[in-house]
Amino acid sequence: MTKEERQKMDELIMKAFTLAYELGTNLDELHRQFRELRFNTKDKDLEAALINLEHAFFMTAQSINILKEQTRNALIPLRKAQTCEE
């Protein structure tokens, strides 16, 4: 891996981490608001719709967690390249 490739990969990994954490934070806050609405409603149809929406939030959160994990895994080649250089 060249120095330029390592720099570019490092830059992209940091962007991915930042995106994942920002998405996660925003998702958590919005999910909390919908959940609060579900607990406060008496309308059974709205409650059912909000349960389905909460499930979609859960699935999206799982995808973000996978993104974080795979981004961390992408650091392995960077570490190997740095070790080989030394």
mmCIF file with all atom_site columns, C-alpha atoms in Angstrom, residues 15-83:
data_model
loop_
_atom_site.group_PDB
_atom_site.id
_atom_site.type_symbol
_atom_site.label_atom_id
_atom_site.label_alt_id
_atom_site.label_comp_id
_atom_site.label_asym_id
_atom_site.label_entity_id
_atom_site.label_seq_id
_atom_site.pdbx_PDB_ins_code
_atom_site.Cartn_x
_atom_site.Cartn_y
_atom_site.Cartn_z
_atom_site.occupancy
_atom_site.B_iso_or_equiv
_atom_site.pdbx_formal_charge
_atom_site.auth_seq_id
_atom_site.auth_comp_id
_atom_site.auth_asym_id
_atom_site.auth_atom_id
_atom_site.pdbx_PDB_model_num
ATOM 1  C CA . LYS A 1 15 ? -15.564 10.174 7.023  1.00 0.00 ? 15 LYS A CA 1
ATOM 2  C CA . ALA A 1 16 ? -17.423 6.854  7.361  1.00 0.00 ? 16 ALA A CA 1
ATOM 3  C CA . PHE A 1 17 ? -16.988 6.853  11.153 1.00 0.00 ? 17 PHE A CA 1
ATOM 4  C CA . THR A 1 18 ? -18.220 10.429 11.395 1.00 0.00 ? 18 THR A CA 1
ATOM 5  C CA . LEU A 1 19 ? -21.211 9.708  9.169  1.00 0.00 ? 19 LEU A CA 1
ATOM 6  C CA . ALA A 1 20 ? -22.141 6.562  11.107 1.00 0.00 ? 20 ALA A CA 1
ATOM 7  C CA . TYR A 1 21 ? -21.981 8.287  14.481 1.00 0.00 ? 21 TYR A CA 1
ATOM 8  C CA . GLU A 1 22 ? -23.918 11.337 13.282 1.00 0.00 ? 22 GLU A CA 1
ATOM 9  C CA . LEU A 1 23 ? -26.566 9.130  11.694 1.00 0.00 ? 23 LEU A CA 1
ATOM 10 C CA . GLY A 1 24 ? -26.780 7.023  14.840 1.00 0.00 ? 24 GLY A CA 1
ATOM 11 C CA . THR A 1 25 ? -27.177 10.049 17.094 1.00 0.00 ? 25 THR A CA 1
ATOM 12 C CA . ASN A 1 26 ? -29.858 11.629 14.904 1.00 0.00 ? 26 ASN A CA 1
ATOM 13 C CA . LEU A 1 27 ? -31.631 8.293  14.506 1.00 0.00 ? 27 LEU A CA 1
ATOM 14 C CA . ASP A 1 28 ? -31.695 7.698  18.261 1.00 0.00 ? 28 ASP A CA 1
ATOM 15 C CA . GLU A 1 29 ? -33.222 11.105 18.931 1.00 0.00 ? 29 GLU A CA 1
ATOM 16 C CA . LEU A 1 30 ? -35.901 10.741 16.257 1.00 0.00 ? 30 LEU A CA 1
ATOM 17 C CA . HIS A 1 31 ? -36.670 7.188  17.420 1.00 0.00 ? 31 HIS A CA 1
ATOM 18 C CA . ARG A 1 32 ? -37.090 8.460  20.989 1.00 0.00 ? 32 ARG A CA 1
ATOM 19 C CA . GLN A 1 33 ? -39.594 11.070 19.803 1.00 0.00 ? 33 GLN A CA 1
ATOM 20 C CA . PHE A 1 34 ? -41.663 8.538  17.849 1.00 0.00 ? 34 PHE A CA 1
ATOM 21 C CA . ARG A 1 35 ? -41.594 6.106  20.758 1.00 0.00 ? 35 ARG A CA 1
ATOM 22 C CA . GLU A 1 36 ? -42.802 8.832  23.112 1.00 0.00 ? 36 GLU A CA 1
ATOM 23 C CA . LEU A 1 37 ? -45.621 9.626  20.687 1.00 0.00 ? 37 LEU A CA 1
ATOM 24 C CA . ARG A 1 38 ? -46.590 5.935  20.587 1.00 0.00 ? 38 ARG A CA 1
ATOM 25 C CA . PHE A 1 39 ? -46.751 5.733  24.376 1.00 0.00 ? 39 PHE A CA 1
ATOM 26 C CA . ASN A 1 40 ? -48.859 8.884  24.572 1.00 0.00 ? 40 ASN A CA 1
ATOM 27 C CA . THR A 1 41 ? -51.429 8.085  21.887 1.00 0.00 ? 41 THR A CA 1
ATOM 28 C CA . LYS A 1 42 ? -54.789 6.455  22.466 1.00 0.00 ? 42 LYS A CA 1
ATOM 29 C CA . ASP A 1 43 ? -55.299 5.888  18.728 1.00 0.00 ? 43 ASP A CA 1
ATOM 30 C CA . LYS A 1 44 ? -54.726 2.171  18.056 1.00 0.00 ? 44 LYS A CA 1
ATOM 31 C CA . ASP A 1 45 ? -54.116 2.693  14.308 1.00 0.00 ? 45 ASP A CA 1
ATOM 32 C CA . LEU A 1 46 ? -51.476 5.320  15.000 1.00 0.00 ? 46 LEU A CA 1
ATOM 33 C CA . GLU A 1 47 ? -49.933 3.103  17.655 1.00 0.00 ? 47 GLU A CA 1
ATOM 34 C CA . ALA A 1 48 ? -49.678 0.200  15.183 1.00 0.00 ? 48 ALA A CA 1
ATOM 35 C CA . ALA A 1 49 ? -48.112 2.454  12.547 1.00 0.00 ? 49 ALA A CA 1
ATOM 36 C CA . LEU A 1 50 ? -45.606 3.767  15.074 1.00 0.00 ? 50 LEU A CA 1
ATOM 37 C CA . ILE A 1 51 ? -44.650 0.224  16.138 1.00 0.00 ? 51 ILE A CA 1
ATOM 38 C CA . ASN A 1 52 ? -43.859 -0.541 12.494 1.00 0.00 ? 52 ASN A CA 1
ATOM 39 C CA . LEU A 1 53 ? -41.872 2.680  12.253 1.00 0.00 ? 53 LEU A CA 1
ATOM 40 C CA . GLU A 1 54 ? -39.922 1.754  15.393 1.00 0.00 ? 54 GLU A CA 1
ATOM 41 C CA . HIS A 1 55 ? -39.062 -1.557 13.762 1.00 0.00 ? 55 HIS A CA 1
ATOM 42 C CA . ALA A 1 56 ? -37.727 0.322  10.737 1.00 0.00 ? 56 ALA A CA 1
ATOM 43 C CA . PHE A 1 57 ? -35.606 2.471  13.077 1.00 0.00 ? 57 PHE A CA 1
ATOM 44 C CA . PHE A 1 58 ? -34.263 -0.706 14.687 1.00 0.00 ? 58 PHE A CA 1
ATOM 45 C CA . MET A 1 59 ? -33.332 -2.198 11.308 1.00 0.00 ? 59 MET A CA 1
ATOM 46 C CA . THR A 1 60 ? -31.637 1.054  10.284 1.00 0.00 ? 60 THR A CA 1
ATOM 47 C CA . ALA A 1 61 ? -29.706 1.138  13.563 1.00 0.00 ? 61 ALA A CA 1
ATOM 48 C CA . GLN A 1 62 ? -28.544 -2.424 12.889 1.00 0.00 ? 62 GLN A CA 1
ATOM 49 C CA . SER A 1 63 ? -27.301 -1.345 9.456  1.00 0.00 ? 63 SER A CA 1
ATOM 50 C CA . ILE A 1 64 ? -25.425 1.577  10.995 1.00 0.00 ? 64 ILE A CA 1
ATOM 51 C CA . ASN A 1 65 ? -23.821 -0.790 13.512 1.00 0.00 ? 65 ASN A CA 1
ATOM 52 C CA . ILE A 1 66 ? -22.699 -3.019 10.648 1.00 0.00 ? 66 ILE A CA 1
ATOM 53 C CA . LEU A 1 67 ? -21.279 0.055  8.897  1.00 0.00 ? 67 LEU A CA 1
ATOM 54 C CA . LYS A 1 68 ? -19.308 0.948  12.035 1.00 0.00 ? 68 LYS A CA 1
ATOM 55 C CA . GLU A 1 69 ? -18.012 -2.609 12.419 1.00 0.00 ? 69 GLU A CA 1
ATOM 56 C CA . GLN A 1 70 ? -16.933 -2.910 8.799  1.00 0.00 ? 70 GLN A CA 1
ATOM 57 C CA . THR A 1 71 ? -15.299 0.520  8.953  1.00 0.00 ? 71 THR A CA 1
ATOM 58 C CA . ARG A 1 72 ? -13.296 -0.628 11.967 1.00 0.00 ? 72 ARG A CA 1
ATOM 59 C CA . ASN A 1 73 ? -12.347 -3.768 10.042 1.00 0.00 ? 73 ASN A CA 1
ATOM 60 C CA . ALA A 1 74 ? -11.025 -1.582 7.234  1.00 0.00 ? 74 ALA A CA 1
ATOM 61 C CA . LEU A 1 75 ? -8.436  -0.237 9.664  1.00 0.00 ? 75 LEU A CA 1
ATOM 62 C CA . ILE A 1 76 ? -6.655  -3.614 9.695  1.00 0.00 ? 76 ILE A CA 1
ATOM 63 C CA . PRO A 1 77 ? -4.902  -3.113 6.335  1.00 0.00 ? 77 PRO A CA 1
ATOM 64 C CA . LEU A 1 78 ? -3.808  0.351  7.475  1.00 0.00 ? 78 LEU A CA 1
ATOM 65 C CA . ARG A 1 79 ? -2.263  -1.056 10.639 1.00 0.00 ? 79 ARG A CA 1
ATOM 66 C CA . LYS A 1 80 ? -0.544  -3.804 8.681  1.00 0.00 ? 80 LYS A CA 1
ATOM 67 C CA . ALA A 1 81 ? 0.848   -1.300 6.200  1.00 0.00 ? 81 ALA A CA 1
ATOM 68 C CA . GLN A 1 82 ? 2.225   0.881  8.999  1.00 0.00 ? 82 GLN A CA 1
ATOM 69 C CA . THR A 1 83 ? 3.827   -2.126 10.698 1.00 0.00 ? 83 THR A CA 1
#
